[in-house]
Coordinates of C-alpha atoms and ligand atoms in Angstrom, one line a residue:
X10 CA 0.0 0.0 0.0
X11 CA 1.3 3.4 -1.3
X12 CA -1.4 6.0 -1.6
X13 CA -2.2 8.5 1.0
X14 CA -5.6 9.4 0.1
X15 CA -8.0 7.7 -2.7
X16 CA -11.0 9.2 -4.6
X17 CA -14.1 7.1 -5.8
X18 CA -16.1 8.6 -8.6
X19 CA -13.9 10.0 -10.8
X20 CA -16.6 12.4 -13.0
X21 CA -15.1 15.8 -13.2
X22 CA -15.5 17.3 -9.8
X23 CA -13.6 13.5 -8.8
X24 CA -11.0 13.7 -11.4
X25 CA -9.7 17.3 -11.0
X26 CA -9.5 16.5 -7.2
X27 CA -7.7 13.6 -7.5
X28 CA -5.3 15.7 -9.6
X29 CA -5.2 18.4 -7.7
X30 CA -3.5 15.7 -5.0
X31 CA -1.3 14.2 -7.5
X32 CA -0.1 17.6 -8.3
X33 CA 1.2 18.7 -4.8
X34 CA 3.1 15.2 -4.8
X35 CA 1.0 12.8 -3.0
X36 CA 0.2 9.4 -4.2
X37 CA -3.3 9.0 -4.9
X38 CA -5.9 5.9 -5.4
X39 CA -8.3 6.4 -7.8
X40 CA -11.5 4.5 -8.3
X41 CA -14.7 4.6 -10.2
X42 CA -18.0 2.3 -10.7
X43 CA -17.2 1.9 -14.3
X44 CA -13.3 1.1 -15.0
X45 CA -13.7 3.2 -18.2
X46 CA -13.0 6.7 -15.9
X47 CA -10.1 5.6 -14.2
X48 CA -8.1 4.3 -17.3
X49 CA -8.9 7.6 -19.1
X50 CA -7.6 9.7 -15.8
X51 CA -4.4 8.1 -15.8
X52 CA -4.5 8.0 -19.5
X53 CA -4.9 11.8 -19.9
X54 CA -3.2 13.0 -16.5
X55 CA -1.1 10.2 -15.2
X56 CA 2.2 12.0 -15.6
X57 CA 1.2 15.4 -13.4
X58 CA 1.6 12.7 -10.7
X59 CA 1.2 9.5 -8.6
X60 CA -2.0 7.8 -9.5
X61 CA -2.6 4.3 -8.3
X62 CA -5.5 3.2 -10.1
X63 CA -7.8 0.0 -9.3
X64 CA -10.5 -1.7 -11.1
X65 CA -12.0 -2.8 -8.0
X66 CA -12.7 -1.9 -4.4
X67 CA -10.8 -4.4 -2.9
X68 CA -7.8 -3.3 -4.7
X69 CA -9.0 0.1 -3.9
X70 CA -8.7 -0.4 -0.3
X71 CA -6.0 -2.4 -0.6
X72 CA -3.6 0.5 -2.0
X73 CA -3.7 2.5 0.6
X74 CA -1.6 3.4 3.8
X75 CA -3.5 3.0 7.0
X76 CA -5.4 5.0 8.5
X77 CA -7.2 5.0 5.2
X78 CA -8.4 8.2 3.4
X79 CA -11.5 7.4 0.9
X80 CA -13.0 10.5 -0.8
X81 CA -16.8 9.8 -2.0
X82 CA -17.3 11.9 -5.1
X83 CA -20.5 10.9 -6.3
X84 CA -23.9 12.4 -7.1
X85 CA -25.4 13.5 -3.7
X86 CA -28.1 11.0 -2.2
X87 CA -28.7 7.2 -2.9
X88 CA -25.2 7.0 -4.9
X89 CA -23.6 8.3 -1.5
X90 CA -25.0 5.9 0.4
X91 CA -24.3 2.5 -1.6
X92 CA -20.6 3.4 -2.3
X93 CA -20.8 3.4 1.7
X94 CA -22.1 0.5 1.8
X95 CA -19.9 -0.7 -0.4
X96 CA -17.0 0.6 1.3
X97 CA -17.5 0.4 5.4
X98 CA -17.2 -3.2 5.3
X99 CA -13.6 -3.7 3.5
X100 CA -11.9 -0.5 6.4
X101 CA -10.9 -0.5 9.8
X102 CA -11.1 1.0 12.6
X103 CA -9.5 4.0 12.5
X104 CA -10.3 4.5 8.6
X105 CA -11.9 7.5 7.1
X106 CA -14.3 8.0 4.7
X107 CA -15.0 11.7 3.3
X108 CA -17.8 12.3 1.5
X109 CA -17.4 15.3 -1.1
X110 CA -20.7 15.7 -2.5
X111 CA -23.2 18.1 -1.8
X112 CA -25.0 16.2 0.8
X113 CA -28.1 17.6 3.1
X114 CA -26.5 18.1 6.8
X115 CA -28.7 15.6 8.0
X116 CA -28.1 12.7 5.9
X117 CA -24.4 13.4 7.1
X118 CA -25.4 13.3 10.8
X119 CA -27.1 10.2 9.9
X120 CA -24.3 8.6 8.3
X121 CA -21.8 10.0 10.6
X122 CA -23.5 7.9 13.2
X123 CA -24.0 4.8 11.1
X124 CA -20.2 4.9 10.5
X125 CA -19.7 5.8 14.5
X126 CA -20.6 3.0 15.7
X127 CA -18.6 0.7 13.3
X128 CA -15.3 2.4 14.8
X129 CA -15.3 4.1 11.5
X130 CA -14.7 7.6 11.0
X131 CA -17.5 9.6 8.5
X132 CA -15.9 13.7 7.0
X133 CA -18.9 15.5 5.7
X134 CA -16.8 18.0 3.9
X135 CA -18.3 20.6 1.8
X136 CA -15.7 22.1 -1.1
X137 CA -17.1 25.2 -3.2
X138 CA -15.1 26.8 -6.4
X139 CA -16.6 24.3 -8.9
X140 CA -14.4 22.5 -11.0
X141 CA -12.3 24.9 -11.4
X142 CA -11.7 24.8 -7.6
X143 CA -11.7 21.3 -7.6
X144 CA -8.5 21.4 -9.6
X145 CA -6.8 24.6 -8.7
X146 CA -7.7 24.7 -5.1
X147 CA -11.3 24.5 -3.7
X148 CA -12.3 25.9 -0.3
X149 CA -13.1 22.9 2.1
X150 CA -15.3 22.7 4.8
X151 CA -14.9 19.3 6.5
X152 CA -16.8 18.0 9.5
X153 CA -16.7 14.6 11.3
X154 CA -14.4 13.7 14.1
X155 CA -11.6 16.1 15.3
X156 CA -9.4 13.4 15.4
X157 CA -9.8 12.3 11.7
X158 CA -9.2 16.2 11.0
X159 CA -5.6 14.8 12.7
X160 CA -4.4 13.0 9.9
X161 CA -6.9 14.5 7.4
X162 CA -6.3 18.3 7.9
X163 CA -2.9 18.3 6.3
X164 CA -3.9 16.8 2.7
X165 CA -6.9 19.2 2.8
X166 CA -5.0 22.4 3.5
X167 CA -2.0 22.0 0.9
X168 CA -4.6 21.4 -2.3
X169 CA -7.0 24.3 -0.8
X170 CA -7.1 27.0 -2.1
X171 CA -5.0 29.8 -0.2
X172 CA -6.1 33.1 1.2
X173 CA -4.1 36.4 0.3
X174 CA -2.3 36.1 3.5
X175 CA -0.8 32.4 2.8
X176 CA -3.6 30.5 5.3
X177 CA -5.1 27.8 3.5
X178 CA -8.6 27.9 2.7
X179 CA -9.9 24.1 4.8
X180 CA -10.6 24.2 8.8
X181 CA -11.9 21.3 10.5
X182 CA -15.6 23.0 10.7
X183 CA -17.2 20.8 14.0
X184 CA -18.5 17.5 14.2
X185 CA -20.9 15.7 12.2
X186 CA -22.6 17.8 9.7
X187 CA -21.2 21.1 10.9
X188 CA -19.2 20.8 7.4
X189 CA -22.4 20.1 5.4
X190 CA -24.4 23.1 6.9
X191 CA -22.2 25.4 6.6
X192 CA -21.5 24.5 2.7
X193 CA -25.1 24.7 2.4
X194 CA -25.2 28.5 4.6
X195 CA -22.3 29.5 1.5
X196 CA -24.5 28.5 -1.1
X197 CA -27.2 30.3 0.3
X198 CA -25.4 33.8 0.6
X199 CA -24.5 32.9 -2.7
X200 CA -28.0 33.1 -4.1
X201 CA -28.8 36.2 -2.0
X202 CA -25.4 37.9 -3.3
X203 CA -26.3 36.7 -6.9
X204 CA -30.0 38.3 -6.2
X205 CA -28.4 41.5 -5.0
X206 CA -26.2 42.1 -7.7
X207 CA -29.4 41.2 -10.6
X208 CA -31.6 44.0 -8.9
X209 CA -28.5 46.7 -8.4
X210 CA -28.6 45.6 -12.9
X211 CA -31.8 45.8 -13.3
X212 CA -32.4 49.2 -11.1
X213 CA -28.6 50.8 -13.6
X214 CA -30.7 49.1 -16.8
X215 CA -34.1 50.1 -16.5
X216 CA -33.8 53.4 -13.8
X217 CA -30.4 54.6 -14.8
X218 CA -30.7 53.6 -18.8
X219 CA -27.6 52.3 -19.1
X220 CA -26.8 49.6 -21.8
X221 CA -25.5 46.4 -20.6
X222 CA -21.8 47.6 -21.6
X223 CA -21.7 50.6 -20.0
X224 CA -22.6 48.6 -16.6
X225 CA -20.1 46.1 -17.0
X226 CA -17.9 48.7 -16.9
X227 CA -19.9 50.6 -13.5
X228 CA -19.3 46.6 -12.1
X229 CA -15.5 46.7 -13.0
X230 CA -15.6 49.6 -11.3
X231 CA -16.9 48.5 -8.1
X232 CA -14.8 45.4 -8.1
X233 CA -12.2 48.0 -8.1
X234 CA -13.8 48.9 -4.4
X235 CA -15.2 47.1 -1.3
X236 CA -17.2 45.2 -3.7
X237 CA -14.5 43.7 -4.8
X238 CA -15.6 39.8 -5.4
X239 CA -15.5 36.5 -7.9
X240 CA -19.3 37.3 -8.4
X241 CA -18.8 40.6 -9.2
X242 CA -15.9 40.2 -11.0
X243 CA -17.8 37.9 -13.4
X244 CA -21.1 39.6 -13.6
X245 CA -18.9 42.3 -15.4
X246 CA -18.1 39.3 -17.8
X247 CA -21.6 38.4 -18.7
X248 CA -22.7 41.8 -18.8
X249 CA -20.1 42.7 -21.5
X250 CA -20.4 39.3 -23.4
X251 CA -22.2 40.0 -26.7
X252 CA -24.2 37.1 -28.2
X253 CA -22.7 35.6 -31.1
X254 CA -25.5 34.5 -33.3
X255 CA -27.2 37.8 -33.1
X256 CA -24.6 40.2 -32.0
X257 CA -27.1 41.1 -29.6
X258 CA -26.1 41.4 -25.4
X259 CA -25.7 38.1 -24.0
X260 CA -28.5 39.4 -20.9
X261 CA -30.6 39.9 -23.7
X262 CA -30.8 36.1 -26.0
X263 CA -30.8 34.4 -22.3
X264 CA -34.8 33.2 -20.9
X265 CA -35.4 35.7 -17.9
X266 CA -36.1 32.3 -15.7
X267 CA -33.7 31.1 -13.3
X268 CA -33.2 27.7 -11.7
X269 CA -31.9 26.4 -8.8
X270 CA -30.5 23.1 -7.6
X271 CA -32.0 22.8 -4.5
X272 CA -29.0 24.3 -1.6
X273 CA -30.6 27.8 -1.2
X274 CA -34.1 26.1 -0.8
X275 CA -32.4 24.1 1.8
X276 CA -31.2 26.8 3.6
X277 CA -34.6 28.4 4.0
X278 CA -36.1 25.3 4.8
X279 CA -33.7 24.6 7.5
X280 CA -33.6 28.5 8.8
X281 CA -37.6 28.4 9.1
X282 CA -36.6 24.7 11.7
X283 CA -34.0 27.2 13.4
X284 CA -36.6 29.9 13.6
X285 CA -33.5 32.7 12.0
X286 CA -34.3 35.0 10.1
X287 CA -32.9 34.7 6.8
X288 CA -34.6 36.9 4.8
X289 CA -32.2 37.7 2.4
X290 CA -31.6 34.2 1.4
X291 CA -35.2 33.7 1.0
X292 CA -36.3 36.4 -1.0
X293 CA -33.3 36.0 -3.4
X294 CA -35.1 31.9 -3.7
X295 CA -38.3 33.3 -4.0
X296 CA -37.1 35.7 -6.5
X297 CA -35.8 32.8 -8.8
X298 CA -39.0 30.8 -8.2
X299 CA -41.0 34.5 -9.7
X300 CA -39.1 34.1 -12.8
X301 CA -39.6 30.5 -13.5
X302 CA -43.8 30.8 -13.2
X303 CA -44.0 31.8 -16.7
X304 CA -47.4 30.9 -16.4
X305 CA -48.4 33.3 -13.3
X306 CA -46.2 36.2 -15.2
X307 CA -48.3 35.7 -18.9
X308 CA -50.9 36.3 -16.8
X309 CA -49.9 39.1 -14.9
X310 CA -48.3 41.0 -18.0
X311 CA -49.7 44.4 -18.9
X312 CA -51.0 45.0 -15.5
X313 CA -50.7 49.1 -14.9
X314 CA -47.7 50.2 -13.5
X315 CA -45.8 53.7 -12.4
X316 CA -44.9 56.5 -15.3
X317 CA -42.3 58.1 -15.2
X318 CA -39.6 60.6 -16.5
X319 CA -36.6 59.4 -17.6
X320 CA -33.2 60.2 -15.3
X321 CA -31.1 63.0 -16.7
X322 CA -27.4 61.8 -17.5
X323 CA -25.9 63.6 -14.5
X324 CA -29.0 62.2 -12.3
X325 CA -28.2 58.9 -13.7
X326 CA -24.3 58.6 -12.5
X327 CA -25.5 60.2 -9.1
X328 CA -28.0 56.9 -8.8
X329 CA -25.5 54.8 -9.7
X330 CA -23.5 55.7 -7.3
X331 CA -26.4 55.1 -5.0
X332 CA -26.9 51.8 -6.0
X333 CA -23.5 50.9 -4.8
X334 CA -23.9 52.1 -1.5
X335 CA -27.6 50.3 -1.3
X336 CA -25.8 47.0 -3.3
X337 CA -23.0 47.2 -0.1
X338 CA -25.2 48.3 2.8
X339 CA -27.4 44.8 1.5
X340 CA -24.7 42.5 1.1
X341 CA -23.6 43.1 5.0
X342 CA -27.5 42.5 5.8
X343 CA -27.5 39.1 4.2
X344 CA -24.2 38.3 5.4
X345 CA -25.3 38.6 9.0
X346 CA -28.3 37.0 8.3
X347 CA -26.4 34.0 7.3
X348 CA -23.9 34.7 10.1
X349 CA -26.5 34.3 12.9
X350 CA -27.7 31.5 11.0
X351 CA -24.3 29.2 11.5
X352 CA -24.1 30.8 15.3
X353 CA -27.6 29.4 15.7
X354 CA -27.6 25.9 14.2
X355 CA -23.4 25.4 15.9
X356 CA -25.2 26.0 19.5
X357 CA -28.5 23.8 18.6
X358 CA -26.1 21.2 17.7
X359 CA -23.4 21.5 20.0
X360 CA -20.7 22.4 17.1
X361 CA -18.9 25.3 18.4
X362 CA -18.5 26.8 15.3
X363 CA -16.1 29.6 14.9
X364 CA -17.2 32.0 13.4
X365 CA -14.2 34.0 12.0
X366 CA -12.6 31.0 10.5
X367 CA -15.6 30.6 8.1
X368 CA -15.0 34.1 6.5
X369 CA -11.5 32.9 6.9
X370 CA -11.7 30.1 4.6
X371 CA -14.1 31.6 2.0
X372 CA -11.5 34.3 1.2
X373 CA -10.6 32.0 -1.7
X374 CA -11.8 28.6 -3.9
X375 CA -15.1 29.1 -3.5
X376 CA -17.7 31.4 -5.3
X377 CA -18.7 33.9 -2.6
X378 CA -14.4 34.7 -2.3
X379 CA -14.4 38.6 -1.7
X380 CA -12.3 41.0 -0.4
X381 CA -15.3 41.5 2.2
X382 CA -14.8 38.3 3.8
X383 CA -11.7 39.4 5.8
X384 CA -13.8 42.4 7.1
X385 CA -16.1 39.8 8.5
X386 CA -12.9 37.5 9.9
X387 CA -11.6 40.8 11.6
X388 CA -15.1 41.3 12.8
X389 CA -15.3 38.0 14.9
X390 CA -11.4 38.7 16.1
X391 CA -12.5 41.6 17.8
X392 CA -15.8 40.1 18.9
X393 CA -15.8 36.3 19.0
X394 CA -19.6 36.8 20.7
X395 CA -20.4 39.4 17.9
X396 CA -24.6 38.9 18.1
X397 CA -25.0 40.4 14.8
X398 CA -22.3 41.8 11.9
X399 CA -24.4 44.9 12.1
X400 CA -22.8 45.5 15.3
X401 CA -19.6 45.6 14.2
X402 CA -18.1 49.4 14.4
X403 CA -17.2 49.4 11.2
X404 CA -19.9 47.4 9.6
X405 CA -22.0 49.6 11.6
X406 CA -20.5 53.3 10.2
X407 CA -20.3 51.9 7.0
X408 CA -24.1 50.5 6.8
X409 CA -25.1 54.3 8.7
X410 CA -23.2 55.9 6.0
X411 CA -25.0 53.9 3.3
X412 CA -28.2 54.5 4.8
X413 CA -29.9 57.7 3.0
X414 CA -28.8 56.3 -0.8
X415 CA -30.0 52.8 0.6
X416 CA -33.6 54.2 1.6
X417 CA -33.4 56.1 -1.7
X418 CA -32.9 53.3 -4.3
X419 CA -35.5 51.3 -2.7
X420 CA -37.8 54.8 -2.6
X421 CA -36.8 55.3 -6.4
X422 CA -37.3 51.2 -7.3
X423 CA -40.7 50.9 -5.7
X424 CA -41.6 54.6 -7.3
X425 CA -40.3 53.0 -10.5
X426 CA -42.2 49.4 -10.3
X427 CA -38.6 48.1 -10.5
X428 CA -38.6 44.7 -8.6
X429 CA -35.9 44.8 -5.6
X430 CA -37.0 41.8 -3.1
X431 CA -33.7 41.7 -1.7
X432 CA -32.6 45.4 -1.4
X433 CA -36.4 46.2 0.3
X434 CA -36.1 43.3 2.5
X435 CA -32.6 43.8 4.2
X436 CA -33.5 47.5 4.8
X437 CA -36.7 45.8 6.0
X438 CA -34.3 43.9 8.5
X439 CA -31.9 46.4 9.9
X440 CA -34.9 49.2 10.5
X441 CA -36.6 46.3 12.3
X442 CA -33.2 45.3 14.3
X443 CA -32.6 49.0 15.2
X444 CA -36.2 50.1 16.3
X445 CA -36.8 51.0 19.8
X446 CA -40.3 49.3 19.8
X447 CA -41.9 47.0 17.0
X448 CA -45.6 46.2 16.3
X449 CA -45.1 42.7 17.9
X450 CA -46.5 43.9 21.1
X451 CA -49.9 44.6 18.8
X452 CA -49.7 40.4 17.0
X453 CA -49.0 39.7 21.0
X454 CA -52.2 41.2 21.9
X455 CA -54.1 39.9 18.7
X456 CA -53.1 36.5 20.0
X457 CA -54.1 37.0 23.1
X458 CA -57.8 38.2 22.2
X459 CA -58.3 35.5 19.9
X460 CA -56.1 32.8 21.5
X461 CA -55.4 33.6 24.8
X462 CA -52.5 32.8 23.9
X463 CA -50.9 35.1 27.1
X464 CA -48.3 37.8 26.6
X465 CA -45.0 39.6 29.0
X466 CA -45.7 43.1 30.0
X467 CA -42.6 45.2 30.0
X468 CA -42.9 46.5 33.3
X469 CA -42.8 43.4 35.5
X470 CA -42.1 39.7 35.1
X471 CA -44.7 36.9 34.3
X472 CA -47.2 36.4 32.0
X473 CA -50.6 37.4 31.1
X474 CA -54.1 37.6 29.8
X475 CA -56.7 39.6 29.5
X476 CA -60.0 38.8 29.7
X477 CA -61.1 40.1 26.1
X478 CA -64.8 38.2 26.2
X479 CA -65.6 39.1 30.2
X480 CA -64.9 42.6 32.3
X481 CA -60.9 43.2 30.3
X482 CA -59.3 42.7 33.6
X483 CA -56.0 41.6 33.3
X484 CA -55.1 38.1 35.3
X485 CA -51.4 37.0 35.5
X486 CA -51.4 33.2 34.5
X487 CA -47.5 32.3 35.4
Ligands
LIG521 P1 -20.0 5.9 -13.3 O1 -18.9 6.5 -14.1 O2 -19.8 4.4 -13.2 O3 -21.3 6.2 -13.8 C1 -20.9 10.9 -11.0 O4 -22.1 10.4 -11.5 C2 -20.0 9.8 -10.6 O5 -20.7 9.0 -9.6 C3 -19.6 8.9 -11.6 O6 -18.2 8.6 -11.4 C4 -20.4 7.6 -11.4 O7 -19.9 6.4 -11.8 C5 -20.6 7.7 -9.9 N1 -21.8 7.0 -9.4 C6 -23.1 7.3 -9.6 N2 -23.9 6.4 -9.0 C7 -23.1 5.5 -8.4 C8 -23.4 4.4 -7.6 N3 -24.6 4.0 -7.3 N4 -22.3 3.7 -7.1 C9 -21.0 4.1 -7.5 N5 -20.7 5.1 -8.2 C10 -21.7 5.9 -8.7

């Protein structure tokens, strides 16, 4: 036995990490269901390293150095589960099995377990960056045991991918499916980023009147700034990509319905079990769930909406100037949403999560990477108890700052009948976090009359109910 890691399911996400290995000189087993994959790996790429290839799992198993390292590359679900079964009962105690894919947290817990109790240790690790990543260096998010992180964390961290300051971009997360949730919190801020930067284009297109050129070039710009991102970076791409067949803009020949794989609907799902309030992440769902009900919008076409005068040139660069500050002031919104969200589900579960090292490793690999994320690292390393980003002194100025062009974009976009689901609802959220007094105390009373469902008083401890049917007396029932 010779190889200090294997990978099973060698599609393309499988292959370029098994190369990525063989590239930073370790000797790696490689394995698939059909021989076919294998042969043409070592075929194509067997001289960028050490690849020990087998036709079977015995073999598999058998060519590598104990404790063994198995990577599970396959399609997320029932394919995960019978290449464990498969697998558990040719290891031994002590072995590892990593499973790669993008599986729900709670089929990792379950598996974790499963695995547990054969002596067997189970790595839920998410890795973001695509395949791309996958090859060049991927930011990993393992969970499982911290003892399997022992002899694990090393190969991890030297194919990651590697922040500006050196640190590589893989931490041992926390137990069980701690690395699973959190992939599936990144993919969620994903979609909420990727809704924010589609209104602040849609609010420069149809508000400002810019041509999809011109705002690659307003994007450029910002990436220039604390915008600075991979998703901003690219959305300058699109934007200036010009359709070949038609020489029309790319945004233009593409159908306005956008689809989803299922991680940002998971991360709603499992917010609403949390009870966090994610509303960025949901709205920016929600948002791609509009544009796919062709059906609901054909009917709702050519329903009146606002006139209104075009923006002079000058007024034009002034809003899009705005729209940066309302596009930035967001982004920290959905960020602490999804912040709170980690915090929330690593004390439910007894993770003990920390927080900085998660903006720590998305710095690079994966597709949320910003500039913005060390902000957020420095954050927690001033404030490992941080309740909300918002808080943050310098989140805080900045958002304060933002604040006037913030309220204004949304005035302008709703004055406009310009969509901005995401934009509205985090300035929904911080003008609910900072008031003094929300209507809640009124739903607490509606509960009560119809419910008697009880309610606190802020003047004294205990609670009550009022007898709504009888005299309205008030009677404290605990
Ligand atoms: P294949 O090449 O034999 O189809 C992505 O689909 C990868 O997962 C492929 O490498 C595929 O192997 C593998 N895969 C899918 N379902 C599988 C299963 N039930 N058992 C093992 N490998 C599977």
């Amino acid at each position: 036995a010779t190889a200090q890691i294997g990978v099973t399911g060698l599609a393309v996400m499988g292959s370029n990490l098994a190369r990525n290995f063989a590239r930073h000189g370790h000797t790696v087993a490689v394995h698939n269901r059909t021989y076919a994959k294998t042969e043409a790996l070592v075929k194509e790429h067997g001289h960028e390293g050490d690849f020990v290839p087998s036709e079977t799992a015995e073999e598999f198993v058998a060519s590598l150095v104990k404790p063994r390292r198995i990577i599970i590359m396959v399609k997320a679900g029932e394919a995960t589960d019978a290449v464990i079964d498969e697998f558990a009962p040719l290891l031994d105690e002590g072995d590892v099995i990593i499973d790669g894919g993008n599986a729900h947290f709670a089929d990792t817990r379950r598996r974790e377990k499963d695995l547990r109790d054969k002596g067997i240790h189970f790595v839920g690790a998410g890795i973001s960056g695509g395949e791309e990543g996958a090859l060049n260096g991927p930011s990993i998010m393992p969970g499982g045991s911290a003892e399997s992180y022992k002899s694990l964390g090393p190969l991890l961290e030297s194919i990651a991918a590697k922040a500006e300051d050196g640190t590589p971009c893989a931490v041992h997360v926390g137990p069980d499916g701690a690395g699973h949730f959190v992939k599936m919190v990144h993919n969620g801020i994903e979609y909420a980023d990727m809704q924010l930067i589609a209104e602040a284009y849609d609010l420069l297109r149809s508000v400002g009147g810019f041509a999809p050129e011109r705002i690659a070039e307003i994007f450029r710009n910002w990436n220039a700034g604390r915008l600075d991102s991979y998703l901003i970076e690219i959305t300058a791409e699109v934007l200036a990509h010009k359709d070949a067949a038609t020489g029309r803009p790319f945004v233009d020949v593409v159908a306005d319905e956008a689809e989803q794989k299922g991680t940002g609907r998971w991360t709603v799902q499992t917010a609403l079990d949390l009870g966090v309030p994610v509303s960025g992440i949901a709205e920016a769902v929600f948002a791609r769930s509009v544009s796919g009900h062709k059906e609901l919008r054909e009917a709702a076409n050519g329903l009146p909406g606002p006139s209104a005068e075009p923006l002079s040139a000058t007024e034009a660069e002034e809003f899009a100037a705005r729209v940066e500050e309302a596009l930035y002031a967001s982004k920290v919104v959905s960020y602490a949403q999804g912040w709170n969200m980690i915090a929330k589900a690593s004390e439910e579960y007894g993770w003990d999560i920390d927080l900085g090292a998660m903006a720590a490793i998305w710095r690079g690999g994966c597709i949320i990477r910003a500039a913005f994320l060390d902000r957020i690292r420095a954050a927690f390393a001033t404030d490992p108890q941080l309740p909300t980003l918002l808080a943050d002194r310098q989140f805080a100025e900045e958002v304060g700052r933002a604040q006037d062009a913030w309220r204004e974009v949304v005035a302008t976009a709703v004055r406009r009948g310009v969509p901005t689901p995401g934009f509205s609802a985090a300035l929904a959220y911080y003008d609910a976090l900072r008031a003094e007094r929300l209507p809640a105390a009124l739903t607490q009373g509606q509960r009560d009359f119809f419910g008697a469902h009880t309610y606190r008083r802020t003047d004294r401890e205990g609670s009550f109910h009022t007898l709504w049917s009888g005299d309205r007396s008030e009677e404290q029932t605990a």
